[in-house]
PDB file of C-alpha atoms in Angstrom:
ATOM      1  CA  UNK A   1     -30.543  -3.804 -74.529  1.00  0.00           C
ATOM      2  CA  UNK A   2     -31.389  -5.592 -77.782  1.00  0.00           C
ATOM      3  CA  UNK A   3     -28.470  -6.614 -79.939  1.00  0.00           C
ATOM      4  CA  UNK A   4     -28.536  -7.771 -83.545  1.00  0.00           C
ATOM      5  CA  UNK A   5     -27.909 -11.504 -83.911  1.00  0.00           C
ATOM      6  CA  UNK A   6     -24.463 -12.448 -85.186  1.00  0.00           C
ATOM      7  CA  UNK A   7     -24.108 -12.836 -88.925  1.00  0.00           C
ATOM      8  CA  UNK A   8     -24.448 -16.403 -90.087  1.00  0.00           C
ATOM      9  CA  UNK A   9     -21.122 -18.057 -90.742  1.00  0.00           C
ATOM     10  CA  UNK A  10     -20.217 -18.288 -94.390  1.00  0.00           C
ATOM     11  CA  UNK A  11     -19.508 -21.649 -95.916  1.00  0.00           C
ATOM     12  CA  UNK A  12     -15.810 -22.014 -96.674  1.00  0.00           C
ATOM     13  CA  UNK A  13     -14.933 -21.515-100.329  1.00  0.00           C
ATOM     14  CA  UNK A  14     -13.446 -24.999-100.502  1.00  0.00           C
ATOM     15  CA  UNK A  15     -16.557 -26.711 -99.183  1.00  0.00           C
ATOM     16  CA  UNK A  16     -17.209 -29.683-101.463  1.00  0.00           C
ATOM     17  CA  UNK A  17     -20.691 -31.094-102.140  1.00  0.00           C
ATOM     18  CA  UNK A  18     -21.025 -34.382-100.235  1.00  0.00           C
ATOM     19  CA  UNK A  19     -22.664 -37.572-101.464  1.00  0.00           C
ATOM     20  CA  UNK A  20     -24.513 -39.813 -99.027  1.00  0.00           C
ATOM     21  CA  UNK A  21     -24.829 -43.483 -99.964  1.00  0.00           C
ATOM     22  CA  UNK A  22     -26.236 -46.350 -97.893  1.00  0.00           C
ATOM     23  CA  UNK A  23     -23.799 -48.987 -96.706  1.00  0.00           C
ATOM     24  CA  UNK A  24     -23.550 -52.006 -99.007  1.00  0.00           C
ATOM     25  CA  UNK A  25     -26.166 -54.563 -98.017  1.00  0.00           C
ATOM     26  CA  UNK A  26     -28.090 -57.529 -99.422  1.00  0.00           C
ATOM     27  CA  UNK A  27     -29.508 -57.043-102.905  1.00  0.00           C
ATOM     28  CA  UNK A  28     -32.239 -58.884-104.739  1.00  0.00           C
ATOM     29  CA  UNK A  29     -30.469 -61.007-107.341  1.00  0.00           C
ATOM     30  CA  UNK A  30     -33.391 -60.700-109.748  1.00  0.00           C
ATOM     31  CA  UNK A  31     -33.206 -56.897-109.773  1.00  0.00           C
ATOM     32  CA  UNK A  32     -29.430 -57.140-110.197  1.00  0.00           C
ATOM     33  CA  UNK A  33     -29.907 -59.478-113.155  1.00  0.00           C
ATOM     34  CA  UNK A  34     -32.415 -57.121-114.813  1.00  0.00           C
ATOM     35  CA  UNK A  35     -30.839 -53.824-113.669  1.00  0.00           C
ATOM     36  CA  UNK A  36     -30.404 -52.277-117.129  1.00  0.00           C
ATOM     37  CA  UNK A  37     -33.872 -53.334-118.243  1.00  0.00           C
ATOM     38  CA  UNK A  38     -35.478 -51.921-115.106  1.00  0.00           C
ATOM     39  CA  UNK A  39     -33.744 -48.585-115.656  1.00  0.00           C
ATOM     40  CA  UNK A  40     -35.017 -47.967-119.200  1.00  0.00           C
ATOM     41  CA  UNK A  41     -37.847 -45.647-118.009  1.00  0.00           C
ATOM     42  CA  UNK A  42     -35.345 -43.754-115.853  1.00  0.00           C
ATOM     43  CA  UNK A  43     -32.964 -43.379-118.788  1.00  0.00           C
ATOM     44  CA  UNK A  44     -35.729 -41.760-120.825  1.00  0.00           C
ATOM     45  CA  UNK A  45     -36.707 -39.377-118.012  1.00  0.00           C
ATOM     46  CA  UNK A  46     -33.079 -38.504-117.253  1.00  0.00           C
ATOM     47  CA  UNK A  47     -32.395 -37.742-120.907  1.00  0.00           C
ATOM     48  CA  UNK A  48     -35.353 -35.353-121.074  1.00  0.00           C
ATOM     49  CA  UNK A  49     -34.278 -33.691-117.827  1.00  0.00           C
ATOM     50  CA  UNK A  50     -30.708 -33.357-119.127  1.00  0.00           C
ATOM     51  CA  UNK A  51     -31.900 -31.533-122.261  1.00  0.00           C
ATOM     52  CA  UNK A  52     -33.751 -29.051-120.062  1.00  0.00           C
ATOM     53  CA  UNK A  53     -30.714 -28.809-117.766  1.00  0.00           C
ATOM     54  CA  UNK A  54     -28.509 -27.897-120.730  1.00  0.00           C
ATOM     55  CA  UNK A  55     -30.814 -25.050-121.752  1.00  0.00           C
ATOM     56  CA  UNK A  56     -31.131 -23.821-118.156  1.00  0.00           C
ATOM     57  CA  UNK A  57     -27.355 -24.011-117.651  1.00  0.00           C
ATOM     58  CA  UNK A  58     -26.689 -21.933-120.780  1.00  0.00           C
ATOM     59  CA  UNK A  59     -29.143 -19.257-119.636  1.00  0.00           C
ATOM     60  CA  UNK A  60     -27.741 -19.510-116.107  1.00  0.00           C
ATOM     61  CA  UNK A  61     -24.205 -18.984-117.427  1.00  0.00           C
ATOM     62  CA  UNK A  62     -25.158 -15.607-118.872  1.00  0.00           C
ATOM     63  CA  UNK A  63     -26.992 -14.757-115.655  1.00  0.00           C
ATOM     64  CA  UNK A  64     -23.997 -15.746-113.517  1.00  0.00           C
ATOM     65  CA  UNK A  65     -21.707 -13.517-115.561  1.00  0.00           C
ATOM     66  CA  UNK A  66     -23.934 -10.556-114.727  1.00  0.00           C
ATOM     67  CA  UNK A  67     -25.050 -11.401-111.182  1.00  0.00           C
ATOM     68  CA  UNK A  68     -22.025 -13.299-109.885  1.00  0.00           C
ATOM     69  CA  UNK A  69     -24.318 -16.223-109.033  1.00  0.00           C
ATOM     70  CA  UNK A  70     -26.861 -18.438-110.726  1.00  0.00           C
ATOM     71  CA  UNK A  71     -30.311 -16.901-111.196  1.00  0.00           C
ATOM     72  CA  UNK A  72     -32.869 -18.355-108.782  1.00  0.00           C
ATOM     73  CA  UNK A  73     -34.783 -20.386-111.346  1.00  0.00           C
ATOM     74  CA  UNK A  74     -31.564 -21.954-112.682  1.00  0.00           C
ATOM     75  CA  UNK A  75     -30.267 -22.802-109.222  1.00  0.00           C
ATOM     76  CA  UNK A  76     -33.611 -24.353-108.257  1.00  0.00           C
ATOM     77  CA  UNK A  77     -33.809 -26.595-111.317  1.00  0.00           C
ATOM     78  CA  UNK A  78     -30.176 -27.660-111.417  1.00  0.00           C
ATOM     79  CA  UNK A  79     -30.082 -28.456-107.682  1.00  0.00           C
ATOM     80  CA  UNK A  80     -33.032 -30.776-108.323  1.00  0.00           C
ATOM     81  CA  UNK A  81     -31.680 -32.284-111.552  1.00  0.00           C
ATOM     82  CA  UNK A  82     -28.192 -33.246-110.346  1.00  0.00           C
ATOM     83  CA  UNK A  83     -29.365 -35.315-107.337  1.00  0.00           C
ATOM     84  CA  UNK A  84     -31.919 -37.047-109.587  1.00  0.00           C
ATOM     85  CA  UNK A  85     -29.224 -37.993-112.092  1.00  0.00           C
ATOM     86  CA  UNK A  86     -26.932 -39.124-109.263  1.00  0.00           C
ATOM     87  CA  UNK A  87     -29.640 -41.359-107.779  1.00  0.00           C
ATOM     88  CA  UNK A  88     -30.125 -43.081-111.123  1.00  0.00           C
ATOM     89  CA  UNK A  89     -26.361 -43.491-111.594  1.00  0.00           C
ATOM     90  CA  UNK A  90     -25.891 -44.954-108.113  1.00  0.00           C
ATOM     91  CA  UNK A  91     -28.590 -47.544-108.786  1.00  0.00           C
ATOM     92  CA  UNK A  92     -27.084 -48.314-112.197  1.00  0.00           C
ATOM     93  CA  UNK A  93     -23.641 -48.881-110.685  1.00  0.00           C
ATOM     94  CA  UNK A  94     -25.096 -51.438-108.247  1.00  0.00           C
ATOM     95  CA  UNK A  95     -24.236 -49.629-105.009  1.00  0.00           C
ATOM     96  CA  UNK A  96     -27.675 -50.427-103.551  1.00  0.00           C
ATOM     97  CA  UNK A  97     -30.982 -52.100-104.384  1.00  0.00           C
ATOM     98  CA  UNK A  98     -33.612 -49.401-103.871  1.00  0.00           C
ATOM     99  CA  UNK A  99     -35.164 -48.192-107.131  1.00  0.00           C
ATOM    100  CA  UNK A 100     -34.905 -44.403-107.574  1.00  0.00           C
ATOM    101  CA  UNK A 101     -38.290 -42.643-107.461  1.00  0.00           C
ATOM    102  CA  UNK A 102     -39.604 -40.484-110.300  1.00  0.00           C
ATOM    103  CA  UNK A 103     -39.488 -37.332-108.184  1.00  0.00           C
ATOM    104  CA  UNK A 104     -37.190 -34.418-107.396  1.00  0.00           C
ATOM    105  CA  UNK A 105     -37.990 -34.348-103.686  1.00  0.00           C
ATOM    106  CA  UNK A 106     -37.055 -37.650-102.043  1.00  0.00           C
ATOM    107  CA  UNK A 107     -36.463 -37.037 -98.316  1.00  0.00           C
ATOM    108  CA  UNK A 108     -36.670 -40.751 -97.458  1.00  0.00           C
ATOM    109  CA  UNK A 109     -34.382 -42.000-100.221  1.00  0.00           C
ATOM    110  CA  UNK A 110     -30.954 -43.143 -98.924  1.00  0.00           C
ATOM    111  CA  UNK A 111     -28.926 -41.516-101.730  1.00  0.00           C
ATOM    112  CA  UNK A 112     -28.589 -37.774-101.109  1.00  0.00           C
ATOM    113  CA  UNK A 113     -26.605 -34.910-102.565  1.00  0.00           C
ATOM    114  CA  UNK A 114     -26.096 -31.660-100.651  1.00  0.00           C
ATOM    115  CA  UNK A 115     -25.707 -28.554-102.792  1.00  0.00           C
ATOM    116  CA  UNK A 116     -25.273 -24.930-101.688  1.00  0.00           C
ATOM    117  CA  UNK A 117     -25.335 -22.659-104.744  1.00  0.00           C
ATOM    118  CA  UNK A 118     -24.041 -19.196-103.955  1.00  0.00           C
ATOM    119  CA  UNK A 119     -21.541 -16.566-105.049  1.00  0.00           C
ATOM    120  CA  UNK A 120     -19.349 -17.303-108.072  1.00  0.00           C
ATOM    121  CA  UNK A 121     -16.186 -15.779-109.488  1.00  0.00           C
ATOM    122  CA  UNK A 122     -17.223 -14.194-112.781  1.00  0.00           C
ATOM    123  CA  UNK A 123     -13.867 -14.922-114.404  1.00  0.00           C
ATOM    124  CA  UNK A 124     -14.149 -18.602-113.453  1.00  0.00           C
ATOM    125  CA  UNK A 125     -17.686 -18.622-114.854  1.00  0.00           C
ATOM    126  CA  UNK A 126     -16.480 -17.094-118.126  1.00  0.00           C
ATOM    127  CA  UNK A 127     -13.877 -19.843-118.618  1.00  0.00           C
ATOM    128  CA  UNK A 128     -15.889 -22.622-116.952  1.00  0.00           C
ATOM    129  CA  UNK A 129     -15.782 -25.045-119.892  1.00  0.00           C
ATOM    130  CA  UNK A 130     -12.022 -24.687-120.276  1.00  0.00           C
ATOM    131  CA  UNK A 131     -11.354 -24.972-116.545  1.00  0.00           C
ATOM    132  CA  UNK A 132     -13.507 -28.094-116.306  1.00  0.00           C
ATOM    133  CA  UNK A 133     -11.541 -30.013-118.980  1.00  0.00           C
ATOM    134  CA  UNK A 134      -9.060 -31.746-116.598  1.00  0.00           C
ATOM    135  CA  UNK A 135     -11.892 -32.871-114.295  1.00  0.00           C
ATOM    136  CA  UNK A 136     -13.910 -33.984-117.323  1.00  0.00           C
ATOM    137  CA  UNK A 137     -10.999 -36.158-118.451  1.00  0.00           C
ATOM    138  CA  UNK A 138     -10.608 -37.722-114.997  1.00  0.00           C
ATOM    139  CA  UNK A 139     -14.297 -38.507-114.561  1.00  0.00           C
ATOM    140  CA  UNK A 140     -14.440 -39.840-118.129  1.00  0.00           C
ATOM    141  CA  UNK A 141     -11.530 -42.211-117.457  1.00  0.00           C
ATOM    142  CA  UNK A 142     -13.100 -43.339-114.185  1.00  0.00           C
ATOM    143  CA  UNK A 143     -16.443 -44.204-115.752  1.00  0.00           C
ATOM    144  CA  UNK A 144     -14.830 -45.842-118.789  1.00  0.00           C
ATOM    145  CA  UNK A 145     -12.626 -47.939-116.508  1.00  0.00           C
ATOM    146  CA  UNK A 146     -15.573 -48.943-114.327  1.00  0.00           C
ATOM    147  CA  UNK A 147     -17.517 -50.094-117.374  1.00  0.00           C
ATOM    148  CA  UNK A 148     -14.576 -52.085-118.749  1.00  0.00           C
ATOM    149  CA  UNK A 149     -14.960 -54.396-115.755  1.00  0.00           C
ATOM    150  CA  UNK A 150     -18.642 -53.616-115.229  1.00  0.00           C
ATOM    151  CA  UNK A 151     -19.748 -57.085-116.247  1.00  0.00           C
ATOM    152  CA  UNK A 152     -17.384 -58.570-113.642  1.00  0.00           C
ATOM    153  CA  UNK A 153     -18.822 -56.270-110.971  1.00  0.00           C
ATOM    154  CA  UNK A 154     -22.328 -57.210-112.060  1.00  0.00           C
ATOM    155  CA  UNK A 155     -21.449 -60.922-111.882  1.00  0.00           C
ATOM    156  CA  UNK A 156     -19.878 -60.534-108.427  1.00  0.00           C
ATOM    157  CA  UNK A 157     -22.950 -58.749-107.039  1.00  0.00           C
ATOM    158  CA  UNK A 158     -25.237 -61.268-108.723  1.00  0.00           C
ATOM    159  CA  UNK A 159     -23.422 -64.235-107.156  1.00  0.00           C
ATOM    160  CA  UNK A 160     -22.813 -62.744-103.707  1.00  0.00           C
ATOM    161  CA  UNK A 161     -26.116 -60.876-103.484  1.00  0.00           C
ATOM    162  CA  UNK A 162     -24.237 -57.764-102.306  1.00  0.00           C
ATOM    163  CA  UNK A 163     -21.401 -55.452-103.375  1.00  0.00           C
ATOM    164  CA  UNK A 164     -18.059 -56.184-101.680  1.00  0.00           C
ATOM    165  CA  UNK A 165     -16.767 -53.330 -99.529  1.00  0.00           C
ATOM    166  CA  UNK A 166     -13.656 -52.452-101.633  1.00  0.00           C
ATOM    167  CA  UNK A 167     -15.747 -52.333-104.802  1.00  0.00           C
ATOM    168  CA  UNK A 168     -18.326 -50.183-103.025  1.00  0.00           C
ATOM    169  CA  UNK A 169     -15.641 -47.743-101.877  1.00  0.00           C
ATOM    170  CA  UNK A 170     -14.179 -47.365-105.361  1.00  0.00           C
ATOM    171  CA  UNK A 171     -17.602 -47.049-106.987  1.00  0.00           C
ATOM    172  CA  UNK A 172     -18.685 -44.457-104.419  1.00  0.00           C
ATOM    173  CA  UNK A 173     -15.519 -42.468-105.187  1.00  0.00           C
ATOM    174  CA  UNK A 174     -16.359 -42.563-108.908  1.00  0.00           C
ATOM    175  CA  UNK A 175     -19.925 -41.422-108.268  1.00  0.00           C
ATOM    176  CA  UNK A 176     -18.875 -38.651-105.887  1.00  0.00           C
ATOM    177  CA  UNK A 177     -16.211 -37.288-108.211  1.00  0.00           C
ATOM    178  CA  UNK A 178     -18.651 -37.243-111.135  1.00  0.00           C
ATOM    179  CA  UNK A 179     -21.259 -35.482-108.996  1.00  0.00           C
ATOM    180  CA  UNK A 180     -18.722 -32.842-107.913  1.00  0.00           C
ATOM    181  CA  UNK A 181     -17.593 -32.375-111.499  1.00  0.00           C
ATOM    182  CA  UNK A 182     -21.178 -31.875-112.635  1.00  0.00           C
ATOM    183  CA  UNK A 183     -21.837 -29.475-109.742  1.00  0.00           C
ATOM    184  CA  UNK A 184     -18.821 -27.398-110.785  1.00  0.00           C
ATOM    185  CA  UNK A 185     -19.712 -27.512-114.478  1.00  0.00           C
ATOM    186  CA  UNK A 186     -23.304 -26.452-113.732  1.00  0.00           C
ATOM    187  CA  UNK A 187     -22.045 -23.595-111.506  1.00  0.00           C
ATOM    188  CA  UNK A 188     -23.674 -25.036-108.389  1.00  0.00           C
ATOM    189  CA  UNK A 189     -20.402 -24.706-106.492  1.00  0.00           C
ATOM    190  CA  UNK A 190     -17.240 -22.595-106.865  1.00  0.00           C
ATOM    191  CA  UNK A 191     -15.089 -25.479-105.576  1.00  0.00           C
ATOM    192  CA  UNK A 192     -13.181 -27.529-108.138  1.00  0.00           C
ATOM    193  CA  UNK A 193     -13.752 -31.308-107.798  1.00  0.00           C
ATOM    194  CA  UNK A 194     -11.098 -32.964-105.676  1.00  0.00           C
ATOM    195  CA  UNK A 195     -10.442 -35.623-103.006  1.00  0.00           C
ATOM    196  CA  UNK A 196     -10.890 -38.433-105.504  1.00  0.00           C
ATOM    197  CA  UNK A 197      -9.122 -40.904-103.225  1.00  0.00           C
ATOM    198  CA  UNK A 198     -11.366 -40.236-100.269  1.00  0.00           C
ATOM    199  CA  UNK A 199     -11.360 -38.314 -97.015  1.00  0.00           C
ATOM    200  CA  UNK A 200      -9.322 -38.573 -93.870  1.00  0.00           C
ATOM    201  CA  UNK A 201     -10.893 -40.555 -91.018  1.00  0.00           C
ATOM    202  CA  UNK A 202     -12.720 -38.201 -88.656  1.00  0.00           C
ATOM    203  CA  UNK A 203     -12.923 -35.428 -91.242  1.00  0.00           C
ATOM    204  CA  UNK A 204     -16.705 -35.135 -90.851  1.00  0.00           C
ATOM    205  CA  UNK A 205     -17.613 -32.925 -87.878  1.00  0.00           C
ATOM    206  CA  UNK A 206     -19.838 -34.757 -85.449  1.00  0.00           C
ATOM    207  CA  UNK A 207     -19.001 -38.202 -86.792  1.00  0.00           C
ATOM    208  CA  UNK A 208     -19.978 -40.216 -89.886  1.00  0.00           C
ATOM    209  CA  UNK A 209     -23.244 -39.237 -91.579  1.00  0.00           C
ATOM    210  CA  UNK A 210     -23.449 -42.109 -94.063  1.00  0.00           C
ATOM    211  CA  UNK A 211     -21.350 -44.877 -95.595  1.00  0.00           C
ATOM    212  CA  UNK A 212     -19.767 -42.330 -97.951  1.00  0.00           C
ATOM    213  CA  UNK A 213     -19.587 -39.293 -95.657  1.00  0.00           C
ATOM    214  CA  UNK A 214     -16.764 -39.250 -94.904  1.00  0.00           C
ATOM    215  CA  UNK A 215     -15.603 -41.534 -97.713  1.00  0.00           C
ATOM    216  CA  UNK A 216     -12.622 -43.416 -96.286  1.00  0.00           C
ATOM    217  CA  UNK A 217     -11.030 -45.796 -98.787  1.00  0.00           C
ATOM    218  CA  UNK A 218      -9.163 -48.933 -97.810  1.00  0.00           C
ATOM    219  CA  UNK A 219      -6.028 -50.030 -99.635  1.00  0.00           C
ATOM    220  CA  UNK A 220      -8.092 -52.363-101.802  1.00  0.00           C
ATOM    221  CA  UNK A 221     -10.559 -49.581-102.600  1.00  0.00           C
ATOM    222  CA  UNK A 222      -7.757 -47.238-103.644  1.00  0.00           C
ATOM    223  CA  UNK A 223      -6.224 -50.008-105.746  1.00  0.00           C
ATOM    224  CA  UNK A 224      -9.500 -50.540-107.591  1.00  0.00           C
ATOM    225  CA  UNK A 225      -9.811 -46.800-108.190  1.00  0.00           C
ATOM    226  CA  UNK A 226      -6.324 -46.704-109.720  1.00  0.00           C
ATOM    227  CA  UNK A 227      -7.278 -49.729-111.827  1.00  0.00           C
ATOM    228  CA  UNK A 228     -10.365 -47.885-113.102  1.00  0.00           C
ATOM    229  CA  UNK A 229      -8.201 -44.946-114.162  1.00  0.00           C
ATOM    230  CA  UNK A 230      -5.657 -47.168-115.928  1.00  0.00           C
ATOM    231  CA  UNK A 231      -8.334 -49.247-117.633  1.00  0.00           C
ATOM    232  CA  UNK A 232     -10.117 -46.090-118.760  1.00  0.00           C
ATOM    233  CA  UNK A 233      -6.854 -44.768-120.194  1.00  0.00           C
ATOM    234  CA  UNK A 234      -6.150 -48.102-121.898  1.00  0.00           C
ATOM    235  CA  UNK A 235      -9.677 -48.253-123.261  1.00  0.00           C
ATOM    236  CA  UNK A 236      -9.371 -44.769-124.737  1.00  0.00           C
ATOM    237  CA  UNK A 237      -5.965 -45.525-126.265  1.00  0.00           C
ATOM    238  CA  UNK A 238      -7.207 -48.811-127.735  1.00  0.00           C
ATOM    239  CA  UNK A 239     -10.262 -47.122-129.188  1.00  0.00           C
ATOM    240  CA  UNK A 240      -8.098 -44.408-130.754  1.00  0.00           C
ATOM    241  CA  UNK A 241      -5.719 -46.947-132.307  1.00  0.00           C
ATOM    242  CA  UNK A 242      -8.612 -49.018-133.645  1.00  0.00           C
ATOM    243  CA  UNK A 243     -10.207 -45.943-135.193  1.00  0.00           C
ATOM    244  CA  UNK A 244      -6.929 -44.944-136.868  1.00  0.00           C
ATOM    245  CA  UNK A 245      -6.354 -48.467-138.200  1.00  0.00           C
ATOM    246  CA  UNK A 246      -9.884 -48.664-139.596  1.00  0.00           C
ATOM    247  CA  UNK A 247      -9.424 -45.247-141.200  1.00  0.00           C
ATOM    248  CA  UNK A 248      -6.114 -46.322-142.773  1.00  0.00           C
ATOM    249  CA  UNK A 249      -7.699 -49.540-144.055  1.00  0.00           C
ATOM    250  CA  UNK A 250     -10.485 -47.573-145.715  1.00  0.00           C
ATOM    251  CA  UNK A 251      -7.947 -45.332-147.437  1.00  0.00           C
ATOM    252  CA  UNK A 252      -5.951 -48.346-148.695  1.00  0.00           C
ATOM    253  CA  UNK A 253      -9.082 -49.957-150.053  1.00  0.00           C
ATOM    254  CA  UNK A 254      -9.960 -46.787-151.902  1.00  0.00           C
ATOM    255  CA  UNK A 255      -6.496 -46.558-153.496  1.00  0.00           C
ATOM    256  CA  UNK A 256      -5.766 -50.207-154.319  1.00  0.00           C
ATOM    257  CA  UNK A 257      -9.244 -51.489-155.064  1.00  0.00           C
ATOM    258  CA  UNK A 258      -9.890 -52.898-158.559  1.00  0.00           C
ATOM    259  CA  UNK A 259     -11.211 -50.403-161.106  1.00  0.00           C
ATOM    260  CA  UNK A 260     -14.934 -50.493-161.735  1.00  0.00           C
ATOM    261  CA  UNK A 261     -16.030 -51.718-165.152  1.00  0.00           C
ATOM    262  CA  UNK A 262     -17.087 -49.009-167.554  1.00  0.00           C
ATOM    263  CA  UNK A 263     -15.880 -46.829-170.346  1.00  0.00           C
ATOM    264  CA  UNK A 264     -12.432 -45.295-169.925  1.00  0.00           C
ATOM    265  CA  UNK A 265     -12.373 -41.746-168.706  1.00  0.00           C
ATOM    266  CA  UNK A 266     -11.869 -39.256-171.462  1.00  0.00           C
TER     267      UNK A 266
END
């Protein structure tokens, strides 16, 4: 007697989008030296794609409020845009040496993002921007901290011809957290970004899939990640103080500056 096949298992609500990165290996020192210059065309393309993504996300937000999920066209575009942006960011942050292709579909490229857009909580969609603020602050501090010492990282990779393992681990954690934040912000996942400090060994069913899946951080990698956070916080505080001092100086100059020559005011 024929029986209906069992219903496909649902993905757990706390499933987090994974990021696959290749293991750190030899890099061409010339491409490391000219990394920012080589990426100029990608920056232009990514900016254009991000403008479109913003418009699609706004329309998708209204659609998700009504449907409880992203409309098909929005899910299709955003699930193509986010991996593209992540591939460019991973190359920019020196994790590997393979130039990102100008294409959405890249089955042979070693940097991969897995996204499973589906059902969304309408209330969480309504307050998405507010809910995302803490994660936005964390990912902002991480990237700011990485860039504070970015020239040191660049110099290390340039001299060694490869990224040291602890630096790779910390950089991969930064990239993965940003990707998960963007996936949440763009409503591609209901799961809030988490597990900044990596996964437990053996947490990936069936064994490791890539160098960052599962992402297991060593003590040195965790230390660098904490340093990124502290440096990002220090950078933001320093920038705020400098802005306030400059603003105060401008006000003092306006009050105490010598009067301009001319007829007295009547």
